[in-house]
Each structure stands twice: as structure tokens, then as C-alpha cells.
Amino acid sequence: MKATGIVRRIDDLGRVVIPKEIRRVLRIREGDPLEIYTNNNGEVILKKYSPINELSRYAAEYAETASTILGSTVVVSDTDQVIAVSGGLKKELLDKKVDYELDKIIQSKNKYLNDKKIIVPIISQGDAIGSITIIPKDSNRILGEAELKAAEIGAGFLAKQMDN
């Protein structure tokens, strides 16, 4: 992404507006949490906060276990990028940005399933914070109830970890 510089003034309540163009590019929505911190150069840094990133170890262990048992690729993402993958597509998907289609499914908070892909949003305290996606290893294989339940269990487990 190209660096962008825009000057904004702080109002009397200490607020600053993040320009619409920057919010759009970074996919920052109203109500999204931001981390605010400083570095050694005196810069104030705003970073989109990913609560599920704190659970990356659990996400990786879930993906590994589910992938081994199901024989499928298992992907865990937050609302911006893939944070854990296990299975045949690991190299292609790890750290990949969430595309428009997946973002739409996550924000809808509804499961998506067809013969070739299952997506279950991870919902914590009413907020969509990510998703579990299961993709079959063999393109001729059809996903079923077992894969759906595994994705629901993973999404529920990660959501519970966020609540604790």
C-alpha cells in the first residue's frame, strides 16, 4: 500500500477523524477497535485491532487437528487476513488478505456452504471477528455435515476463548 499523508486537527475532546479514503483502503468500519500506541520516534500509531490474532496459537492448533481428521484444508481468518492454515493450500493462503466475498460472509454472520467450501463466521459478543473455512483436498470430494460441524465447533471454541 502506498503511504498516505493527510493533516487533521485534534478537536477539543482529543478526537481526530481518520479520513474516509484511509478507512476504506484499510477496511476500518464504524465500531472497529483500534490499537493506539507510540514508538521510540515519538510517533502515535493507530493499528486495526484483531482480537482473534491473540488466539493465533489456538487457531493454528485447531486448524492442524481439524485438517488431519477431516483430510481437508482448514483456514482461520480474522476480518482482514488469514491467520492460520493447515492442509494442502497452506502456502497459497497463509497471510492472504480476506477478499470481498469472504468479508461479506463474515459481516453477514451467516454460514455459507456449498459442495466445495464451508465458511462459518466467528461471532464473539455479537461481533463478527473472523471465520473458519473448510476446503476439500480433492476437488471431486463433496463436503458434508461432519465438515460443517467441525467448522461450527472451531468457530464456537475460538469465540469462547475471546470471551474469557
PDB file of N, CA and C in Angstrom, residues 62 66 70 132 134 145-155:
ATOM      1  N   TYR A  62      -6.127 -25.699  16.234  1.00  0.00           N
ATOM      2  CA  TYR A  62      -7.434 -26.158  15.743  1.00  0.00           C
ATOM      3  C   TYR A  62      -7.336 -26.539  14.272  1.00  0.00           C
ATOM      4  N   ALA A  66      -8.133 -30.261  12.943  1.00  0.00           N
ATOM      5  CA  ALA A  66      -9.298 -30.440  12.062  1.00  0.00           C
ATOM      6  C   ALA A  66      -8.870 -30.908  10.677  1.00  0.00           C
ATOM      7  N   LEU A  70     -10.211 -34.334   9.144  1.00  0.00           N
ATOM      8  CA  LEU A  70     -11.133 -34.217   8.008  1.00  0.00           C
ATOM      9  C   LEU A  70     -10.474 -34.509   6.664  1.00  0.00           C
ATOM     10  N   ILE A 132     -14.009 -19.514   9.986  1.00  0.00           N
ATOM     11  CA  ILE A 132     -13.399 -20.814   9.731  1.00  0.00           C
ATOM     12  C   ILE A 132     -13.871 -21.223   8.340  1.00  0.00           C
ATOM     13  N   ILE A 134     -13.482 -24.360   5.421  1.00  0.00           N
ATOM     14  CA  ILE A 134     -13.027 -25.716   5.135  1.00  0.00           C
ATOM     15  C   ILE A 134     -13.164 -25.960   3.638  1.00  0.00           C
ATOM     16  N   GLU A 145     -21.921 -32.861   6.445  1.00  0.00           N
ATOM     17  CA  GLU A 145     -22.308 -32.487   7.808  1.00  0.00           C
ATOM     18  C   GLU A 145     -21.113 -32.507   8.770  1.00  0.00           C
ATOM     19  N   ALA A 146     -20.213 -33.480   8.613  1.00  0.00           N
ATOM     20  CA  ALA A 146     -19.058 -33.576   9.517  1.00  0.00           C
ATOM     21  C   ALA A 146     -18.190 -32.327   9.414  1.00  0.00           C
ATOM     22  N   GLU A 147     -17.939 -31.856   8.190  1.00  0.00           N
ATOM     23  CA  GLU A 147     -17.120 -30.659   7.997  1.00  0.00           C
ATOM     24  C   GLU A 147     -17.820 -29.413   8.543  1.00  0.00           C
ATOM     25  N   LEU A 148     -19.126 -29.337   8.331  1.00  0.00           N
ATOM     26  CA  LEU A 148     -19.899 -28.205   8.858  1.00  0.00           C
ATOM     27  C   LEU A 148     -19.812 -28.173  10.380  1.00  0.00           C
ATOM     28  N   LYS A 149     -20.015 -29.317  11.014  1.00  0.00           N
ATOM     29  CA  LYS A 149     -19.950 -29.373  12.483  1.00  0.00           C
ATOM     30  C   LYS A 149     -18.546 -29.031  12.986  1.00  0.00           C
ATOM     31  N   ALA A 150     -17.515 -29.497  12.287  1.00  0.00           N
ATOM     32  CA  ALA A 150     -16.140 -29.188  12.690  1.00  0.00           C
ATOM     33  C   ALA A 150     -15.885 -27.683  12.618  1.00  0.00           C
ATOM     34  N   ALA A 151     -16.397 -27.030  11.575  1.00  0.00           N
ATOM     35  CA  ALA A 151     -16.234 -25.573  11.442  1.00  0.00           C
ATOM     36  C   ALA A 151     -17.012 -24.848  12.535  1.00  0.00           C
ATOM     37  N   GLU A 152     -18.213 -25.315  12.832  1.00  0.00           N
ATOM     38  CA  GLU A 152     -19.021 -24.689  13.889  1.00  0.00           C
ATOM     39  C   GLU A 152     -18.355 -24.852  15.251  1.00  0.00           C
ATOM     40  N   ILE A 153     -17.795 -26.026  15.505  1.00  0.00           N
ATOM     41  CA  ILE A 153     -17.096 -26.263  16.773  1.00  0.00           C
ATOM     42  C   ILE A 153     -15.887 -25.333  16.880  1.00  0.00           C
ATOM     43  N   GLY A 154     -15.105 -25.231  15.826  1.00  0.00           N
ATOM     44  CA  GLY A 154     -13.939 -24.351  15.829  1.00  0.00           C
ATOM     45  C   GLY A 154     -14.317 -22.901  16.047  1.00  0.00           C
ATOM     46  N   ALA A 155     -15.353 -22.439  15.346  1.00  0.00           N
ATOM     47  CA  ALA A 155     -15.806 -21.051  15.496  1.00  0.00           C
ATOM     48  C   ALA A 155     -16.315 -20.801  16.914  1.00  0.00           C
TER      49      ALA A 155
END
